[in-house]
Amino acid sequence: MSPDPTNLAALLAKQIEQTGPISVADFMRAANEAYYGKGDPLGTSGDFITAPEISQMFGELIGLWLTDMWIRAGRPDDCVYVELGPGRGTLAADALRSMRQFGFAPHAHFVETSEALRQLQSNAVPGAQFSSTVDDLPDDVPLLIVANEFFDALPVRQMVSTHAGWRERVVVRNQGMKFMATPGMHPMDELVPPEFRNAPSPSIYETCPAASAIMYELAGRISSQGGAMLIADYGYTMPGIGSTLQAVRAHQFADPFENPGHHDLTAHVNFVELANLARMRHLRVNGPVEQGEWLKALGIDARAQSLCTNQPEKAQQILAARERLVEPAGMGSLFKILGISSEEWPEPEGFGASQSLG
Ligand code: SAH
């Protein structure tokens, strides 16, 4: 069971006192386990809001993309819908509903560590199966995998340059129950790519070993079992120097090293790394493209119009949600979509070659 957020600071303080500083990655893992374990952080009254919570159109268009892949792959009847970190289950419910309209009703399998969120997800998608890791996914059927704002919640490791070379960035107790990050003791130069090694002190180089491990496993599954994957997140297509670790609470940024377990810790996703891992498994990689472009290519404008026609009284709200998802001032440019698919499956929709950022 994940620790109660109210006890986490004391637990971490004790651990640091007894066994020494912990890595930024261990701190982030513990903080997010406690944070997501306690319940529902999403929605307008929660700490942050995600695309599926803004509008049903997001999940519906993802469902449409998956259905199109499935139809052109010859309608294999044993595909499984997989979602990583489904939050409230809203995206899955919207996607599966739009898939059923085309006669596609795959079994749903959710990878989720939070017991509290599993409960909400079960309500949204009755009959869904759960596992805590991707290792427990079925291993003999094609997988259609969706991950929205999942990879950004995984713990990042940080290296920091000092006058004595690169060190792992570790967390120590500051005063009382307060924490701060500082360079650790052991040399870590070899873990930093040569092009960044001479960066002035104190520079930070970030990696996400958990994201790489999950991606490598899923890419292997898609390669041998067939299927496709959509990743939607904020992230970068040019690795660089700098910390992207941030804390968000009640829609405001906070100090990531204060109040562990009380706010969401995220880091930007390294799309180049995810794409390269898929290529290593001989998969087709499309994008990443900007979320706004992808949603437009999939027909969000037509979908918004038809929703407005059906519910004229909600037209303003529907158009505002469309704008938030698509326009650069909202989530349209910051968020990217990466498509990954088996070479034996059809070329996916929505990724015009000229739009690729990678
Ligand atoms: N996809 C949802 C929620 C995003 S929040 C949405 O778009 O609304 C991140 C989600 O990932 C939560 O459901 C959280 O409990 C889950 N999560 C975080 N770390 C995880 C891990 N290591 N394994 C499985 N699920 C995780």
Coordinates of N, CA, C and O in Angstrom, one line a residue, residues 4 110 200 282:
D4 N 0.5 7.1 3.4 CA -0.4 8.3 3.5 C 0.4 9.6 3.3 O 1.5 9.7 3.9
F110 N -6.2 -2.2 -17.7 CA -5.5 -0.9 -17.2 C -4.3 -1.2 -16.4 O -4.3 -2.1 -15.5
P200 N 28.5 24.2 -17.9 CA 29.0 24.8 -16.6 C 28.2 24.4 -15.4 O 27.1 24.0 -15.5
H282 N 12.2 -2.5 -34.0 CA 11.7 -2.6 -35.4 C 10.3 -2.2 -35.6 O 9.5 -2.7 -36.4

